[in-house]
PDB file of C-alpha atoms in Angstrom:
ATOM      1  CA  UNK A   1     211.648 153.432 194.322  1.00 71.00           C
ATOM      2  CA  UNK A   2     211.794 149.989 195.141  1.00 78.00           C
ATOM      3  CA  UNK A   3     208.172 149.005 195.057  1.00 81.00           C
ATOM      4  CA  UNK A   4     208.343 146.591 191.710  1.00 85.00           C
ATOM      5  CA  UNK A   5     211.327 144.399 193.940  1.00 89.00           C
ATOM      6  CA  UNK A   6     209.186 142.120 196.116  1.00 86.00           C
ATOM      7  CA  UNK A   7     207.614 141.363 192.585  1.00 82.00           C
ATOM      8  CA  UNK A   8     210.730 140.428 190.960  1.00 88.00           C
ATOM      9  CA  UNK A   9     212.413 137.902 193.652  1.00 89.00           C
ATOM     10  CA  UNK A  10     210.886 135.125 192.338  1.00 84.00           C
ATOM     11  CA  UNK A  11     211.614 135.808 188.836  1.00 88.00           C
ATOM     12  CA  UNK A  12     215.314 136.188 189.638  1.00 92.00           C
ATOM     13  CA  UNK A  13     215.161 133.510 192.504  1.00 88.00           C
ATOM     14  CA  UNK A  14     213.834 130.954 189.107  1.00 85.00           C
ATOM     15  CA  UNK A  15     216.487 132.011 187.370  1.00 90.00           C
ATOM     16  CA  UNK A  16     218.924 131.357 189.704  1.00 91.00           C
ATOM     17  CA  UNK A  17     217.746 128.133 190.413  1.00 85.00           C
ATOM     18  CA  UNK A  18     217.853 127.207 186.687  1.00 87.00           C
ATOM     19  CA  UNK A  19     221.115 128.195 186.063  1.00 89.00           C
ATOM     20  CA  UNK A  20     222.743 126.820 189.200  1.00 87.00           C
ATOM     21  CA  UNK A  21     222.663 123.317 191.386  1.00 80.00           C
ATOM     22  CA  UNK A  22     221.589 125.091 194.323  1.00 81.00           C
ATOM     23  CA  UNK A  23     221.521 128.714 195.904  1.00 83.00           C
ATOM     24  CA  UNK A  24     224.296 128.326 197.837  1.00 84.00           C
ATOM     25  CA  UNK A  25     226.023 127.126 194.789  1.00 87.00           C
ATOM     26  CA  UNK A  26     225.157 130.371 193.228  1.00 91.00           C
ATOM     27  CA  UNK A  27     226.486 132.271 196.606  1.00 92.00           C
ATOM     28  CA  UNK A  28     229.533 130.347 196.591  1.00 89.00           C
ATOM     29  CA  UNK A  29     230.712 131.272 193.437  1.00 91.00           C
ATOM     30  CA  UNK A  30     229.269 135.059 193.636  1.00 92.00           C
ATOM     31  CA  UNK A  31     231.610 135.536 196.661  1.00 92.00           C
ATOM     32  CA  UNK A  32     234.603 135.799 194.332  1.00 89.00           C
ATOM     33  CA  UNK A  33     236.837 136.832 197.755  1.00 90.00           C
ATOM     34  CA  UNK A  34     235.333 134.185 199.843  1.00 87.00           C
ATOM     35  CA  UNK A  35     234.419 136.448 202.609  1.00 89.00           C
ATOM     36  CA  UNK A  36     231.587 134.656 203.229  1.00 87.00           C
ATOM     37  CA  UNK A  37     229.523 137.500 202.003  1.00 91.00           C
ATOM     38  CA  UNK A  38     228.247 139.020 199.019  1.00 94.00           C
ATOM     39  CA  UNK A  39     229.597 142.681 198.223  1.00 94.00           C
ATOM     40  CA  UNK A  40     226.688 144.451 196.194  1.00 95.00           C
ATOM     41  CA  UNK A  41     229.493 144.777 193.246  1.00 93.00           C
ATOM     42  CA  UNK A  42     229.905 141.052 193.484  1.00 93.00           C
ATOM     43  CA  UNK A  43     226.025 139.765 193.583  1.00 95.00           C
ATOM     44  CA  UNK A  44     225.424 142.372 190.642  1.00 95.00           C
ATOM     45  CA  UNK A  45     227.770 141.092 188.560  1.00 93.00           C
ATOM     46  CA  UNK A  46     226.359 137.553 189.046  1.00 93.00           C
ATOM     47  CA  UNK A  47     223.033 138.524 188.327  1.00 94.00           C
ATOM     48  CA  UNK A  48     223.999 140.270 184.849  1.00 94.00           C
ATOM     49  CA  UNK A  49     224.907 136.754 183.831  1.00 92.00           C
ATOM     50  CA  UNK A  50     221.342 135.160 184.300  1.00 93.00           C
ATOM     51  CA  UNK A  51     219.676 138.225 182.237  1.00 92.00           C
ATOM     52  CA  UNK A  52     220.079 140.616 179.883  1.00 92.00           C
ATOM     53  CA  UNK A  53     218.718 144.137 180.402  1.00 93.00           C
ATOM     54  CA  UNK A  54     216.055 143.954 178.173  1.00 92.00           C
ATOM     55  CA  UNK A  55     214.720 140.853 179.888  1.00 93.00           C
ATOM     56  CA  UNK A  56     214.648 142.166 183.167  1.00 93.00           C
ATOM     57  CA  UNK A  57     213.490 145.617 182.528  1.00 91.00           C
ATOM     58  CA  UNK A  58     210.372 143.454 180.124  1.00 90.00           C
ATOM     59  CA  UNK A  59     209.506 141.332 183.642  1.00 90.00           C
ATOM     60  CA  UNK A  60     209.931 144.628 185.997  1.00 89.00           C
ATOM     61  CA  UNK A  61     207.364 146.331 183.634  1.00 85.00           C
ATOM     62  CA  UNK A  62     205.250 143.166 183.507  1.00 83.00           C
ATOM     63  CA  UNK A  63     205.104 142.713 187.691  1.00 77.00           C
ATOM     64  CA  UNK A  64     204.051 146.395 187.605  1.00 76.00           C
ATOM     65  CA  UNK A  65     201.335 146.093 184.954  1.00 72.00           C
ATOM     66  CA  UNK A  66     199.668 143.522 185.771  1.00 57.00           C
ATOM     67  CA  UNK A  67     199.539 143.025 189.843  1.00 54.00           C
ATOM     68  CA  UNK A  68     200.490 139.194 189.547  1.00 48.00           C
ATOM     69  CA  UNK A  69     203.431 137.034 189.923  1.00 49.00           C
ATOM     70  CA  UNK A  70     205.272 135.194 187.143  1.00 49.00           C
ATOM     71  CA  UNK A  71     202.722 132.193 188.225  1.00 49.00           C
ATOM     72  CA  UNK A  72     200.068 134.322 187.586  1.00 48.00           C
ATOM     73  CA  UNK A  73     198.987 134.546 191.175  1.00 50.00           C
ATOM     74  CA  UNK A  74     197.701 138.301 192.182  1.00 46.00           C
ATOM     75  CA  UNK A  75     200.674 139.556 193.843  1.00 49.00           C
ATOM     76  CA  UNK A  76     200.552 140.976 197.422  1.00 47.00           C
ATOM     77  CA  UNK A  77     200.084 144.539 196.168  1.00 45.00           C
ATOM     78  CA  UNK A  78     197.686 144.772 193.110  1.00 43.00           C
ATOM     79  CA  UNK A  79     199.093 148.496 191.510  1.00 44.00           C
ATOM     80  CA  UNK A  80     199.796 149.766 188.540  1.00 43.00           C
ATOM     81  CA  UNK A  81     203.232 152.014 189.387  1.00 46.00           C
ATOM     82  CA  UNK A  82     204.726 154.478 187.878  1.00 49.00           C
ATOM     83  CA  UNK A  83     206.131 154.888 184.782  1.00 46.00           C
ATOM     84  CA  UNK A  84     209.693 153.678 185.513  1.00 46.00           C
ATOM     85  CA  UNK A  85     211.069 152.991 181.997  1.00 51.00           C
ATOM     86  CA  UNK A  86     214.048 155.631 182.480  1.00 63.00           C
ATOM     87  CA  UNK A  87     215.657 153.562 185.033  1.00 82.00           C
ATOM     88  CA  UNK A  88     218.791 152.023 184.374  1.00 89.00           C
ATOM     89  CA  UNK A  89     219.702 148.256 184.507  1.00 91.00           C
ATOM     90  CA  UNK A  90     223.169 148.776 186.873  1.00 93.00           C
ATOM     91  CA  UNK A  91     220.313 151.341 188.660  1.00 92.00           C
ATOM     92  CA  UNK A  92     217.870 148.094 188.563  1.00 92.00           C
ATOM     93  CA  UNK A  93     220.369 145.437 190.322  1.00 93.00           C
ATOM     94  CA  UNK A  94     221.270 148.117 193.217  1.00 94.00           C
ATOM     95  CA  UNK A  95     217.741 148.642 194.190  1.00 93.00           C
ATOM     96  CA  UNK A  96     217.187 144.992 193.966  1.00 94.00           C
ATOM     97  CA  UNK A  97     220.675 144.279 196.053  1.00 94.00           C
ATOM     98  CA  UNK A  98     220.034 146.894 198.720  1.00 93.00           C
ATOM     99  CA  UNK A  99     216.284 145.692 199.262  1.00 93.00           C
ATOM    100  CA  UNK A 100     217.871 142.423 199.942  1.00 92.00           C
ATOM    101  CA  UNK A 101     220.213 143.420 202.502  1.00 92.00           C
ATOM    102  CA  UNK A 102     218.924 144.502 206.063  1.00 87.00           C
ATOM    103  CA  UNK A 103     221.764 143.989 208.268  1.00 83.00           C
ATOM    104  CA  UNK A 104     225.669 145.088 206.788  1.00 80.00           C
ATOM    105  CA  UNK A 105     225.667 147.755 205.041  1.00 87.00           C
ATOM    106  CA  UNK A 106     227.137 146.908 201.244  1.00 91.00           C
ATOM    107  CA  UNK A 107     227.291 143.404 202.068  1.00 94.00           C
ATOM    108  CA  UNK A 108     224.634 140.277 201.222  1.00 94.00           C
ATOM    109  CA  UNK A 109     224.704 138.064 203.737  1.00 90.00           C
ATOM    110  CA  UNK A 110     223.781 134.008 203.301  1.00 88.00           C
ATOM    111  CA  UNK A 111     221.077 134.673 205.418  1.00 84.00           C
ATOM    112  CA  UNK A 112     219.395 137.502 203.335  1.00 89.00           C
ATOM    113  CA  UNK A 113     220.070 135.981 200.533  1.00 91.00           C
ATOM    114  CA  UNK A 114     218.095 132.790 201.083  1.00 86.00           C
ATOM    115  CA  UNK A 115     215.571 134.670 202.646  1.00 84.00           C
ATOM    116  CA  UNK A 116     214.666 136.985 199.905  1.00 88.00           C
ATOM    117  CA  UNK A 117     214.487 133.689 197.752  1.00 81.00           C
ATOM    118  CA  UNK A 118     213.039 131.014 200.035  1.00 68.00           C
ATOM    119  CA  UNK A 119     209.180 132.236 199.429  1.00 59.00           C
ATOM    120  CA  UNK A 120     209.652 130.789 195.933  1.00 51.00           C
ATOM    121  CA  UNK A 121     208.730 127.986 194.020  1.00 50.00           C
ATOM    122  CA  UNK A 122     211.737 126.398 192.994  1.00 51.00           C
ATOM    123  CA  UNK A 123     213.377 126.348 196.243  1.00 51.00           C
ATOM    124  CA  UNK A 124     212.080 123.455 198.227  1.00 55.00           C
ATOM    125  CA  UNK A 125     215.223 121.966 199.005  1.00 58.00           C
ATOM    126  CA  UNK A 126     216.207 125.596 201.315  1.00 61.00           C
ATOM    127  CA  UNK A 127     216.427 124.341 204.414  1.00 62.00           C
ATOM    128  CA  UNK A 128     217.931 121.098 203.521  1.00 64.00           C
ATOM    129  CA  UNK A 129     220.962 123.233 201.528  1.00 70.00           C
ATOM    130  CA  UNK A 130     221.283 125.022 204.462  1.00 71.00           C
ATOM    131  CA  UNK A 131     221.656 122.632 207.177  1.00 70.00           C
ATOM    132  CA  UNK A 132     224.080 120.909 204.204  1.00 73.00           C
ATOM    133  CA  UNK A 133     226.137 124.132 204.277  1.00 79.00           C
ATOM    134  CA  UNK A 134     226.231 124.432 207.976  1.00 81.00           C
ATOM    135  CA  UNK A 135     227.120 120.671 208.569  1.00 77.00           C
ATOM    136  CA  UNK A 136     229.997 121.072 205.746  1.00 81.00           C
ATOM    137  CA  UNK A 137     231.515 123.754 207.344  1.00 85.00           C
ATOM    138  CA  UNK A 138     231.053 122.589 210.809  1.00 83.00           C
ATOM    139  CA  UNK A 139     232.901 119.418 209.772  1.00 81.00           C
ATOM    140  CA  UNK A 140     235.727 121.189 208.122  1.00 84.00           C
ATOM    141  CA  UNK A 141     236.805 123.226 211.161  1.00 86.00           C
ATOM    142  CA  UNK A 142     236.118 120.086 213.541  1.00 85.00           C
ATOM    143  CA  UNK A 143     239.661 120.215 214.702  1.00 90.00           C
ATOM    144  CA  UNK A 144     239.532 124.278 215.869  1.00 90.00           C
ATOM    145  CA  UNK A 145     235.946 124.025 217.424  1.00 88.00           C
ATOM    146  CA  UNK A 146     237.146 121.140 219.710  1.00 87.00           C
ATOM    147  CA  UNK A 147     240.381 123.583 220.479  1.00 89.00           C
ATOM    148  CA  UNK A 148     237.937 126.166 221.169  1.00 86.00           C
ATOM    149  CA  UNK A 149     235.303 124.390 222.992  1.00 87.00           C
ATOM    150  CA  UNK A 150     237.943 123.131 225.424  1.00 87.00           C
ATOM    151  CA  UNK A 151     238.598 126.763 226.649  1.00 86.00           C
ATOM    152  CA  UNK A 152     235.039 127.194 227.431  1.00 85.00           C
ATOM    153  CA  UNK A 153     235.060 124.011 229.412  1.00 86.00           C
ATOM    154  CA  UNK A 154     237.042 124.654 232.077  1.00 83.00           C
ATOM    155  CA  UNK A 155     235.920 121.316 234.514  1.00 83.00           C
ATOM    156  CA  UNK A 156     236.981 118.555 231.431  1.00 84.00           C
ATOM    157  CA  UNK A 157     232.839 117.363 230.814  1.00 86.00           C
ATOM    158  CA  UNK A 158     232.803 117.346 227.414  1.00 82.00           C
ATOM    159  CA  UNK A 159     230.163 119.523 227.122  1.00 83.00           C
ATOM    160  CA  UNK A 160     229.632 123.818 227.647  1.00 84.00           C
ATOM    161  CA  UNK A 161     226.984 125.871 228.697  1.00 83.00           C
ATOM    162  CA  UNK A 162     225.607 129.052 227.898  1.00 79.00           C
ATOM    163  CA  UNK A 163     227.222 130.561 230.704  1.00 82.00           C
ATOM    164  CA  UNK A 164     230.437 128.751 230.422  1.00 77.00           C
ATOM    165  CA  UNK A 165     229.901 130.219 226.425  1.00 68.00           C
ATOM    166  CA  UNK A 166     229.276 133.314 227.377  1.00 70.00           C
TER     167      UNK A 166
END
C-alpha cells in the first residue's frame, strides 16, 4: 500500500534540499553509473543517508495520523490508514521509489524525480535548475549537435525543421 507516499514527498523532498545544493545535485551524485538515470537500488541508497529508519517510519506514522502535511496544512486526503507499523524500511524506500517512477520500469528518471518534488516548499529554484541542467549539457555536446544538425539540414540554412527532424 502506497497511500501514506504522496504524504511523505515533501518530507523527503526538505530533506533533500537541506542536505544538498540543489536536486539535481542530489541526482547527480545518486546516479553513481552516470546513466543519466536513477536505478531504484541507487536512489534508495541515497535516501538511507538523509534518514534513519526510525525517523522515517515516526513521519510515515505521523502523515497517516494526523491528515496534514509537515506544514501542518490538511493534506489532500484527510484518513487515518491502517496500521502499517510491520513494514520494513528497505520495504518503505521501494514503495516510495516505485510511486515515483511512471515511465521505465526500475529506473528514476530526472523528470520524475523533480516532479514528485517540485510541489514542495523548498524548491523554488526547479525550473531555474532545470533549464541550468539542460543549458549545461546542451553546451557541452555543442560540437556533436552542430555535426548532427548538419545531417538534418540537407539545403546548408542553418536552421531544421520538424520535418527535416523527423
Amino acid at each position: 500500500q502506497t497511500f501514506w507516499v504522496p504524504h511523505m514527498l515533501e518530507w523527503v523532498g526538505d530533506r533533500i534540499v537541506c542536505e544538498h545544493d540543489s536536486l539535481v545535485e542530489f541526482f547527480r551524485e545518486a546516479d553513481a553509473d552516470g546513466s543519466g538515470f536513477l536505478e531504484f537500488d541507487e536512489f534508495e541508497a541515497c535516501l538511507r543517508h538523509l534518514f534513519t529508519p526510525s525517523e522515517f517510519e515516526r513521519e510515515v506514522q505521523l502523515s497517516m495520523s494526523f491528515g496534514v502535511n509537515r506544514r501542518g496544512r490538511p493534506s489532500s486526503v484527510g484518513f487515518v490508514g491502517p496500521d502499517t507499523a510491520a513494514v520494513d524500511f528497505p520495504t518503505r524506500l521501494r514503495q516510495l521509489t516505485r510511486y515515483i517512477s511512471v515511465t521505465v520500469e526500475g529506473k528514476v528518471t530526472l523528470l520524475e524525480f523533480m516532479t514528485a518534488f517540485a510541489q514542495h516548499p523548498g524548491t523554488e529554484h526547479l525550473q531555474r535548475e532545470l533549464l541550468e541542467d539542460i543549458c549545461i549539457t546542451l553546451h557541452n555536446n555543442r560540437v556533436a549537435l552542430k555535426l548532427a544538425l548538419r545531417k538534418f539540414d540537407v539545403h546548408h540554412t542553418g536552421y531544421v525543421t520538424k520535418v527535416q527532424f523527423q
